[in-house]
Amino acid sequence: MCGILAVLGCADSSLVKRSRIIELSRRLQHRGPDWSGLHCFQDCYLAHQRLAIIDPTSGDQPLYNEDKSIVVTVNGEIYNHEELRAKLKSHQFRTGSDCEVIAHLYEEYGEDFVDMLDGMFSFVLLDTRDKSFIAARDAIGITPLYMGWGLDGSVWFASEMKALSDDCERFISFLPGHIYSSKKGGLRRWYNPPWFSECTPSTPYDSLALREAFEKAVVKRLMTDVPFGVLLSGGLDSSLVAAVALRHLAKAKVARQWGSQLHTFCIGLKGSPDLKAAREVADYLGTFHHEFQYTVQEGIDALAEVIYHIETYDVTTIRASTPMFLMSRKIKSLGVKMVLSGEGSDEIFGGYLYFHKAPNKEEFHSETCRKIKALHLYDCLRANKATSAWGVEARVPFLDKQFIDIAMDIDPEWKMIRRDLGRIEKWVLRNAFDDDQNPYLPKHILYRQKEQFSDGVGYGWIDGLKDHANEHVSDAMLMNANFVYPENTPTTKEAYYYRSIFERFFPKNAARSTVPGGPSVACSTAKAVEWDAAWSKNPDPSGRAALGVHAAAYQEAPEKTLATENSSSLDGRPQKLQDAMVEATATATAL
Amino acid sequence: MCGILAVLGCSDESQAKRVRVLELSRRLKHRGPDWSGLHQYGDCYLAHQRLAIIDPASGDQPLYNEDKTIVVTVNGEIYNHEELRKRLPDHKFRTGSDCEVIAHLYEEHGEGFVDMLDGIFSFVLLDTRDNSFIAARDAIGITPLYIGWGLDGSVWISSEMKGLNDDCEHFEVFPPGHLFSSKGGIYRRWYNPPWYSEAIPSVPYDPLVLREAFEKAVIKRLMTDVPFGVLLSGGLDSSLVAAVTSRHLAGTKAAEQWGTQLHSFCVGLEGSPDLKAAKEVAAYLGTVHHEFHFTVQDGIDAIEDVIYHIETYDVTTIRASTPMFLMSRKIKALGVKMVISGEGSDELFGGYLYFHKAPNKEEFHRETCRKVKALHQYDCLRANKATSAWGLEARVPFLDKAFIDVAMSIDPEWKMIKPDLGRIEKWVLRKAFDDEENPYLPKHILYRQKEQFSDGVGYSWIDGLKAHAAEHVSGKMMQNAKHIYPHNTPTTKEAYYYRMIFERFFPQNSARLTVPGGPSVACSTAKAIEWDAQWSENLDPSGRAALGVHVSAYDPAAVPSSLTTGTGAAMLVNKKQRVMEAKAPELTISS
């Protein structure tokens, strides 16, 4: 990843302004430790902090078209840049950077080229010919982007809030899949896939088509000139990423430079379930596996930094970000600059526990759509910022545009969890990679139900966080929480603790509004709370009772063929159950 | 390099204090991006930010003795750690870190062990058995260290000023070669080499002994588990470092892991003298050579960051640090974590221009002693902090303890610049590597006189800085300079500009006292100004006239003397304009 900051039309072209922008841009230096650049055109500034993944020697930014009349600062990877270059025969390219194509596409097609880009990106493009500009963010919001307005009439864009929060009167999270045009003066959605309308699709499930789409998504993401690896928690999603990456690595260009040995990385407290599960998968695949163990104290010591980097006070996100943040530092210290990661699968296929309660396929499908639309506020935010904090780039093949189109086009009947038919969560995905001839993964791993991330790193983690928060937050403080924090009021001491740290770094109203809130049960959207009368009726904000009912429902059903592993694990570990429920409290979506 | 921060006896064991120490320690994160650690024992905190060079997998700090009663946080490299380990057969080591030996040596020998260490280091050691501590800094001050005192009775020790300046009532530079012990609360100098007294040595010059001592110094510094390279400006010192390194690389452990191909790095404005000279040397030696070009604007944009990192307002240091700072970022981006550099040679051998005027060998020798003693405030400060800003470690073989002993015991008669005998500056060093059979460098490089660093990067660099400063500092501001900055008053706009930036980051009185000042001619100490009556008589703060005299002294047209016959003299004349440009600023700092 890189870090971008653009200030447009600030009516100030002084040296003082320039050094202020350099100073602000430095707040994004962790995202791009390799080099920085600033292009100044009158009162417009485009700054860039670069992490060099493609063309490390010449691709410093900002980037230009031939006559330098178009300037662009980009955070992203354009996987189809070679194909796009081929379409722009009359254009002369200055660098080998994948992002340069953006300047030339704009020159050729105007504002409408964004959907031609296959990849993840946030960019600001300045057309000096008429001093207009556009800014855009990738379809799902894998890369972060914020937009702000100054009292001087300036428009600001930044990869992270910390670069603009002090200088803007108001700012927002830039909507994924949107483009802002200074000429048209507003945000417009450029991403219009069929699933966006939330209509229920009817294409029958084709396991091979799904498999092929995912393989393509992974192969694209092997485009790199620097060493890379795979984040492997041992669960289904990360194991599939590792299995597919391994299968295609030998043929990739990167293997010629850095060898065909695949590196995998896992983090956990000593003896944690993830470490064990990942080790098993790594052994099966024969990867070069790196295990990182951290202590609860190390995690707690990092919390303030995590919140500063991730820019959220969402409890689940912070819990899950911390181990990922620590691991990223270790990964980077090994010289690895890019990792593939498994985010997005749970949203696309309805992998969360509460999907067991989906009343029908229409509801199931709409909920997956809502979850994907909210990804940029949760898992994308975490995956990107936790890694970027240390100059590591995370790529997420499950959120490939084509893969999403195929996965979201499947008749959701097939995604429904049907214990009677032997279909557990994400069955369509598991089944797609169930290849008896040439197995991607052993069956027991392919059909294994895994801990959620924060749990998998070790049960002591969440307990440790709660204990720590209890030491900092008194009952009296929590009682006044609704007065102190009327918006998204924290309902647990842990949430209160995170919130107080967040407010210290980002004290503005606008900052607090970038973080989602609202009711949720175990990661559901607010809408899905309606699925179970007990959930919505339950006034306990922790949703504890509601989820208890849910778990118990399975306990009464003895058909062990189904998701019983889930229920028994919940019953067997009451502490863990509580954790899942507390997660429910602070998690929700803005939709 | 790593970053250390210790807070001892602060009478506060609260969570809030821990969080504060963590926050301050993070200010040193650039020095040790790979991992961090904090050990708390009562009201004593030892924090560490690690750059992993030796034993990346297990050497996280703080480090301990067997029963964990002794805790140590170290920034450094102990080149003779294997030998020292062997001398401690009954000790059990926990890690492969070279620094762990410090804890065990203390256990075995008490405070008297420091002179046994061969390397660069700053450390704080806490003995929990009696709650005492010691802190020490290497002989020459290659690693930075500051010490401070809090109003609560605490003692603070930190690798950089920014780790303690906000929380201490008073702080100062920790003197190199010293040890601070909490028992008695005093400094003691542990470094007592023969040259320290400044008595005139009489050992005859033996080129082979000098050569061998330098080769040994370089070989020691090839101890690394990560990729490394050499900084190559194309001048004598860096060329010798590169030549000797490439000769000995093949046999080392580093070569087994990372190949025998030596990487060399050079920075400059496009078309600069250094780039050309370095390329020539690199081609001769067959290194993989990396050239980095920067623009004056790139440099100016980095100035604030440079001053924040280097923690000085010394004009020459800032000028020379900036290209090094920019280059370090690029080097790190290539995955290189350690570089060998040529600092120290000019001080040991009297390589500066003004040494031509040394009246006799006694004065010559004393001046070299004074220069070596002051290195920690100038070139060591620059070399360490400019690289550490990007998590890169600089090693300086010329400042090897054993090499210094050899070099400083030579009868200084041999070091004197004697154009009549064909001896130009640093002749003893050149001669030592003048091997006809098996040449280290081609003769014309070996006997070439090079630009000083800031000049070598390109002539417009200094001009650009001055022009930029002139835009920020008005004549009126200069008029009031002595009232605003009564200590070390800036006498040029450039100095004033740097000072403003420094004061913004480090507003405390203690901070400005850490930076040296006083009269100087072209990098001389204040004492050496007596060498030429015209120097001390000249009240022009820019000293330009004084240096003009100096340079013209060699001009055969102006002063036809015996001095004008040497090669050195001819070259000086040719470069008169540049020399003046380069030298003027050194003269500007007067107290």
Short mmCIF file of N, CA and C in Angstrom, two decimals, chain A residues 6-12 17 43-45 131 133 147-157 167-170 180 182 185:
data_model
loop_
_atom_site.label_atom_id
_atom_site.label_comp_id
_atom_site.label_asym_id
_atom_site.label_seq_id
_atom_site.Cartn_x
_atom_site.Cartn_y
_atom_site.Cartn_z
N ALA A 6 -4.18 14.66 -0.83
CA ALA A 6 -4.33 15.71 -1.84
C ALA A 6 -5.10 16.87 -1.23
N VAL A 7 -4.64 18.07 -1.50
CA VAL A 7 -5.33 19.28 -1.06
C VAL A 7 -5.56 20.11 -2.30
N LEU A 8 -6.80 20.40 -2.60
CA LEU A 8 -7.13 21.01 -3.88
C LEU A 8 -7.84 22.34 -3.68
N GLY A 9 -7.30 23.35 -4.31
CA GLY A 9 -7.94 24.66 -4.25
C GLY A 9 -7.92 25.30 -2.89
N CYS A 10 -6.76 25.31 -2.23
CA CYS A 10 -6.72 25.86 -0.88
C CYS A 10 -6.39 27.35 -0.88
N ALA A 11 -6.31 27.95 -2.07
CA ALA A 11 -6.06 29.39 -2.19
C ALA A 11 -4.80 29.81 -1.45
N ASP A 12 -3.81 28.94 -1.40
CA ASP A 12 -2.58 29.25 -0.69
C ASP A 12 -1.46 28.45 -1.35
N LYS A 17 2.48 26.61 3.38
CA LYS A 17 1.47 25.61 3.07
C LYS A 17 2.15 24.32 2.60
N ASP A 43 -2.46 26.19 -6.30
CA ASP A 43 -2.87 25.90 -4.93
C ASP A 43 -3.40 24.48 -4.78
N CYS A 44 -2.93 23.58 -5.63
CA CYS A 44 -3.31 22.17 -5.54
C CYS A 44 -2.07 21.34 -5.23
N TYR A 45 -2.19 20.46 -4.25
CA TYR A 45 -1.05 19.66 -3.80
C TYR A 45 -1.43 18.18 -3.85
N LYS A 131 -7.71 22.65 -14.51
CA LYS A 131 -7.65 22.65 -13.04
C LYS A 131 -8.86 21.93 -12.42
N PHE A 133 -10.43 18.12 -11.04
CA PHE A 133 -9.86 16.90 -10.46
C PHE A 133 -10.94 15.87 -10.23
N MET A 147 -12.41 11.91 2.75
CA MET A 147 -12.57 13.16 2.02
C MET A 147 -12.95 14.25 3.01
N GLY A 148 -12.38 15.45 2.84
CA GLY A 148 -12.69 16.50 3.79
C GLY A 148 -12.79 17.86 3.12
N TRP A 149 -13.33 18.82 3.85
CA TRP A 149 -13.48 20.17 3.32
C TRP A 149 -12.91 21.18 4.30
N GLY A 150 -12.12 22.10 3.78
CA GLY A 150 -11.54 23.13 4.62
C GLY A 150 -12.36 24.41 4.57
N LEU A 151 -12.19 25.26 5.56
CA LEU A 151 -12.93 26.52 5.60
C LEU A 151 -12.48 27.47 4.49
N ASP A 152 -11.30 27.19 3.92
CA ASP A 152 -10.79 28.04 2.85
C ASP A 152 -11.31 27.63 1.48
N GLY A 153 -12.26 26.70 1.47
CA GLY A 153 -12.81 26.26 0.19
C GLY A 153 -12.06 25.10 -0.42
N SER A 154 -11.13 24.55 0.31
CA SER A 154 -10.33 23.45 -0.22
C SER A 154 -11.05 22.11 -0.05
N VAL A 155 -10.71 21.19 -0.95
CA VAL A 155 -11.19 19.82 -0.84
C VAL A 155 -9.97 18.96 -0.55
N TRP A 156 -10.11 18.05 0.41
CA TRP A 156 -8.99 17.22 0.85
C TRP A 156 -9.32 15.74 0.64
N PHE A 157 -8.32 14.98 0.28
CA PHE A 157 -8.46 13.53 0.23
C PHE A 157 -7.23 12.93 0.91
N ASP A 167 -7.04 19.54 9.81
CA ASP A 167 -7.12 20.72 8.95
C ASP A 167 -8.44 20.88 8.21
N CYS A 168 -9.34 19.94 8.41
CA CYS A 168 -10.64 20.04 7.73
C CYS A 168 -11.74 20.39 8.72
N GLU A 169 -12.69 21.14 8.24
CA GLU A 169 -13.82 21.49 9.08
C GLU A 169 -14.74 20.28 9.21
N ARG A 170 -14.87 19.56 8.12
CA ARG A 170 -15.68 18.34 8.15
C ARG A 170 -15.03 17.31 7.23
N TYR A 180 -15.58 11.06 -7.22
CA TYR A 180 -15.92 12.46 -6.98
C TYR A 180 -15.33 13.27 -8.12
N SER A 182 -14.80 17.17 -9.60
CA SER A 182 -14.91 18.59 -9.26
C SER A 182 -15.80 19.30 -10.28
N GLY A 185 -19.19 18.11 -9.30
CA GLY A 185 -19.41 18.58 -7.94
C GLY A 185 -20.02 17.59 -6.98
#
